[in-house]
Every structure is written in structure tokens, then in C-alpha cells.
Amino acid sequence: MEPTGNKSGKKKVVAVVGGGLGGALNACYFAKRGFQVQVFESREDIRAAKVVKGRSINLALSHRGRSALKHVGMEEKVVSKGIPMHARMIHSLKGNSFALLQAVASLGACQIMKVSCKSFVTRFLCDFSAAAEVYPNTKLNFDHKLQDWNAETGNMTFVRADGTKEHIEADLIVGCDGAFSAVRKQFMRRSRFNYSQTYIPHGYKELTMPPIDGDFAMKPNYLHIWPRNTFMMIALPNLDFTFTCTLFMPFEEFEKITTGDEVISFFQTYFPDAIPLIGAEALKRDYFRLPAQAMVSVKCSSYHIADKCVLMGDAAHAIVPFYGQGMNAGFEDCIVFEEIMEQFNENLSEVLPEYTRVRVPDDHAIADLAMYNYVEMRAHVNSKWFLFRKYVDNFLHALMPGSIIPLYTMVTFTRTRYHKAVERWQWQERVRKV
Amino acid sequence: MEPTGNKSGKKKVVAVVGGGLGGALNACYFAKRGFQVQVFESREDIRAAKVVKGRSINLALSHRGRSALKHVGMEEKVVSKGIPMHARMIHSLKGNSFALLQAVASLGACQIMKVSCKSFVTRFLCDFSAAAEVYPNTKLNFDHKLQDWNAETGNMTFVRADGTKEHIEADLIVGCDGAFSAVRKQFMRRSRFNYSQTYIPHGYKELTMPPIDGDFAMKPNYLHIWPRNTFMMIALPNLDFTFTCTLFMPFEEFEKITTGDEVISFFQTYFPDAIPLIGAEALKRDYFRLPAQAMVSVKCSSYHIADKCVLMGDAAHAIVPFYGQGMNAGFEDCIVFEEIMEQFNENLSEVLPEYTRVRVPDDHAIADLAMYNYVEMRAHVNSKWFLFRKYVDNFLHALMPGSIIPLYTMVTFTRTRYHKAVERWQWQERVRKV
């Protein structure tokens, strides 16, 4: 990464709160512009951690995310550590499986990559540390939990595990601290901040499918799906030849299963082909390792306070994972912000309102779309009609790629603004009905 | 108010947080059941206060609110201090005014009363104090601001103006502390709590229209409305022969007016007949007394935590004021809770989940309806079509009161469950279109 220097001549202090995916990438963007960047992460350095707390939730990197990485020269580094996924593989109840190809050829290099969160963040942080050597005032601060901050002055108070406090003053605070953002709390106290958090009735549990004879237990370059009406299991490959299986189910269904034998009986009924692949004993044990996790959709507006603070990534728009866009939308935030920084010559009092104006409708559109897909998947993914519709869409697109573009393609393989993609899709739906 | 004693034999401690309208009425309900009720209000005793902070927002008491008051024997006491409103009086741009009668006769005694918030709360608190003399453990605590509470133990910490803290343990915590509820903060920290706050683009300012020769400046028994597309002014009578005028307008329109002359010019354009009634000098002065106030719609679910805490009134469902149902919905909460207490013999571990199950869909329906009316009023209130539709509705209702009931009538003059009223209205709309 080559820092380009700050165009306004004065190096402003940017405090990025949250050193996860979005925070780390944002830090690279600001460092590249020559700001004095400080990253504050409440946890320990993930690079040193032996056991990473939290879930290993699967991440699908597609076009928007890759574009954002490319801008700071990181696309190839990340992609080389990912596993390309060509298509979906549907597992039927009878144990058959068949692939569902995506008509993406006409759009060029637009593969979806499965990446690991830990290796991803590690890569970012290493690159960022390299930049930090160029700017002595740029640094990573771990074990720094945001306690309070002042939107007028930019004063921030962090507390460490040993109870000591640290006070920092920043010109710009970038809240990248996830769905339960501490930065956002200050927004909540202000008037006219619109906010919603919606938990869906489904939870999820993760299970590991080990390698067989040192190789993947199923074909690796697919998103494996077991659609079962209100239940669903998916599996994605990892670099160590394991698969991470994610079981989605209403909470009350999870609660019905209380013994190892009930787990096996449940899998025998709904996912029989997965039992030998995961292993009956492992299944009985791992199912109860953690309670079912909740999924939340967060929408808010506006994203900024004066020229002092801006929310990005999950802190601004946590979405349910049913469109594979959570990380991609967060990464796209960085590049959208970057474009506006360029347009307004880094004048934050113009950049921040413009960022809210431009980005809110798109983030709300993808949040709605992910929620719509959640409802749609439950109702239709198992039905022949739904599969037929997907084929019709892809067929129409192959015939006339310029005029009929499936919504999924616009969202996943282009940078068409999310809200424009939804508008265009609604128009196409009307045309189809004529 | 005659306390009836606690049926379970054990007097549980109920902490009502918030001593406003909802808190005060709830306290009466719990005292009547013989609970040890403590009310905690962050402000000073409103009965002793010379100047009441906050706004004098107009309150329309209709059927639901009156039913709730009746149950604790307070309907007549309150109604005798109110001003009945028979109909709406529309003020046209040309200075003409005409009354819009409501077809309510067939529903009996279903007048809307305009009441004052201060006198209302005072009345409640006095009644409640009388009950407190019967139960020595029952009391009102002013200057007690909730700082923190524990949902598992019921331990609560209050802080007073002098910085001293007080710790209280309650069996049941009733959060009646308004749209920005401190009790609700604990709900926000828990997983799977759905929450939304939506600010509308309009703000409001209040202006006073003084008496003329010791009498009302306009006809008192009407809700006066000046509909002006995206602007709107309303006026409601007070017992001291003044009117409180409320001007609703998008915030950016308020911001355009920065001098007294601009206020007059604005009123000359849109509300010319109001200038002599308010007085040009008073108008110039009072317009700038306070900034425009925001209006928020809050929805959440669930309303309870275990058998320990329940949210009621604005803390559970703040709604925009365009259906005149905010206070009525809050009061109806009390009577719905009372009915469930009766049904489940005060067993809180059954009562609280049932209250959430029953009340959430109704509160969400009235919140949506108030928001719908906000949009509808802006678009149509000025149009002849809208006025015609109102007449058609009333006409149809007068012809066949059992089958066609205007939505407004169901909401305002009956206790039809809000969500049922909306369903029935949607059915009627479909029938009308056939």
C-alpha cells in the first residue's frame, strides 16, 4: 500500500473504532490518504490469539467487496487465500444432489470467493501495520473498549481490561464496531435519528464436517444447500479441507431438541446424507456446544454527526445473511466514501452529509432485499417453481444480457447501486407480467 | 378509589417508573389490586411546580381512554375538567371556516374531550395519594431518576438531583417512562428485542391564541384545522379561554423562517385569519420561544422480561399525534393488563407473556395507522375528494351502522381491537371497490 499524502495539507486524526473486517479495510483507505489513523479494537490482537472468540460465520466475497479491496491493492492477496465457488449444490431429502449453475459468464471475472474472517482480518492488519511504519502517528490499539465519546469535541474515552482509561481526541471518528456498535449509542441519544433493529424468528448453529482421507468430504467449489421449507442447512469449504455447516431454523425448533439422540433423529428425518459426513458422535456433541445464535437486521439514518463522526459497515447496516452481501456492502461503503472524499477534496463537512445522502438508500435496499430473500427462501427454495424461475431468469439474461439482468446478478456481480438494482428488478417484474 | 386487596394473598412490590399520565393511572390500577405500589418520577412533584417544563401538547380523550378511567372511578372527575369537542372546523385559505360533523350519534356517549396534561396528572396523583394513606407502603417518589436496573433480581438504582443514590428491589417493574424510556434501555441490551424509532420529517411549534373580551377567540367546541398540503395548523381550546395552536411543518420549512417579519409574511400567505387572533407582536415573539419539536414513532416487541418487567404507554409504543390516540392507547394498556391480571389470577409469569401476545399487534396497528394518517392528511386533507370520502363514509355508516363503520369511528369511539379495526377497514375498502 502506497500512502498518497493528505491533499488538504493538514494531517487530521482519524479514529477508527473496531478492528474487524470493515475497520481494518477503512484504516487502509484512510492511511492511503495520509491521515493519522488510529484503530481501536476492544479485543486482543487477532493475529496473536490462539482461539478466536465468536463465530466463524462464513463470508462470501463477490464483486463489490473485491472492487473495494482492489482499490487498496489487496484483491489478489485475499483472493489467493479464498476458495472459489462456481455454483450452488442442492441436496434433496432423498440424498440426491444437483448443481445449480449461475449464468455469470457474460459478466467476466465475477466469481464468488469463500474467505475466512480470521485470515482476512489478519491480512488487513498486517498491511495496515506496514503503513503504520511510514506514519509514526498511525497505530493499532487493541484491548481498547470505547466507553464514551463527545460528538461536539471528538473526545473519546476508552477503557482497558485492567480498568485503566485512555482519553483521545480525534478530528473524525469512524464507527466500524459492528451490529451492536458503541459509537452508535451516541447517535441514539440525539433527536431525529431513525433506527430499527429486527430479529428474525430463525437462529443458526454451526457444525464442522471433517475431511475424509485428507480431502474435502463433498465437492469444494460449491455452496451446498439443503433446503427444507422452514429449515435450511448450508455448507461452505475451508482451506483446511473441512466444511462449516450452518443450520438455520426457528428458535422454537432448536429448543425442541434437547438430547444427542434427538439430534440424530432430527438429522435422520431432514438431512440424512449429512450424518455420516459430519459423524454421529461429533454431531451429538457439537450441536450443544453453543446456543442457537440470533440474526438481526439493523437500519438507521443518518450515518453522520456534523463533520465529526460517521458509521460504516454493520454499525450502520447489519443485514441478515441470506443474500451473501453483508461483508460486500460494508466493503463497498469504503469505496463509496473514498469516491466522495475525492469529489469534495476531503472537506469533511461536505463529505459526511453527502455520504449519508448517497449511501442510506442503497444500504436500506440491500437490508430489505436480504430480508425479502429470507422470506422467499423459506417459502420457495424447495419448490420446483422457484428453481424454474431461476432458470428462466438466467436464460433470459443469456439471450439478452443488456436488458434482462437477474436481480441476483446485479447485486452480486456488478456495482449497480443497490436501490437502483431493486428498482430495475421491480420494473422487470412488471414487464414479465405483461 | 377503593382498594380490593391482593387475591394471591401476598402483597408484591410494584415499582412504576414514570409519574406522568400512564404511570399515574397504572399506579391507581395496581393500588386498587392491593399491591405495594411505589411510583418513581425523575422530575419534581407536578402539583407543586409553578412552571411545568416541557410542552403542553394537546390531549384528546376519547372512548378507550374514558373506559380505562371509568374502571378506577375517575372518568367523571376528569371529564368535568375537559372541554367537549363536537366536530372539526376547517379554516380555508380565504378565511372561510366550515364545520365537519362526525356521525357519532348512533354510538351513544362518545364525545372527544380535550384535557390538559397537568390537570390530568394532578388529578391522578391526588387520587393515588388518597390510596397511599390506606397502604402505608405505597408512595410517590419524586426527584428519582432511574440509573440502572437488573432484570434478573429486580434491583433498581435511582439517582437524585443532589447525587445521592437509592436502591430498591421490586417484584414487578412497570416502565411508564415515555418515548425515551430508561427502563427500555435494559430491553435494548438483550438479544431478540425488536425495536424501531422513526422520526417524521415534520416538526411542530405551539402558539397561544388569547381570549377576546374574556371569551374564546373562536368557537370552543371544535378541533380547528387549517390544512395547507404539507403544512397544517390545529387549535384546541383550554379552560382559561385561550386556544393552543400547533403548527406542523417540515423542519426545513421552519428553518427558512428566521425573523419576526418572515413569520408574519408566512402567516399572511398561509394562515391570514389567525394573525389578528394570535396577535402580530405575540406571533413574532412566541414563534422563536422554542425550536421546532420532533415527533417520533416507537415500536418494539416484546413488552416484558420474564415475570419481572413490563413496558406500557409511550415507553412501549410512542405514536405520532395524527390520530389523537396516543394517550388513549396508553390508557387502554392499563385496562388490557387489568383484564389479563383477572384472567390469570395475578400470576405474573403468565400475565406478562400474555400481555405481550395480546397487546403488541394492537399497538403496532395504531402506530401504523397514525403514521398512515400523517401521510394521508398531508396529501388529501385539503382536497375535495378527501372531504367527500369522509362524508360518504359517515353517510354509509348512518344508513347501515352495523355493517359499514368508518375506521375513525372504530378507533375513536369503540374498543374494537386496533388491529381488528384495521383488518375490518381493509375488508371494507375491498368491498367498496367491488
Coordinates of C-alpha atoms in Angstrom, one line a residue, chain A residues 178-180 184 296-299 313-320 367:
Chain A
G178 CA -20.5 -3.9 14.2
A179 CA -24.2 -4.5 14.7
F180 CA -24.0 -3.6 18.4
R184 CA -23.9 4.4 17.5
V296 CA -30.5 -9.1 13.4
S297 CA -31.2 -6.6 10.7
V298 CA -30.2 -3.0 11.7
K299 CA -31.2 0.1 9.7
G313 CA -20.4 -1.5 7.8
D314 CA -22.6 -3.4 10.3
A315 CA -22.6 -0.4 12.7
A316 CA -24.7 1.4 10.0
H317 CA -26.5 -1.6 8.4
A318 CA -26.3 -5.1 9.8
I319 CA -28.2 -7.3 7.4
V320 CA -29.4 -10.9 7.6
A367 CA -31.1 -4.8 4.0

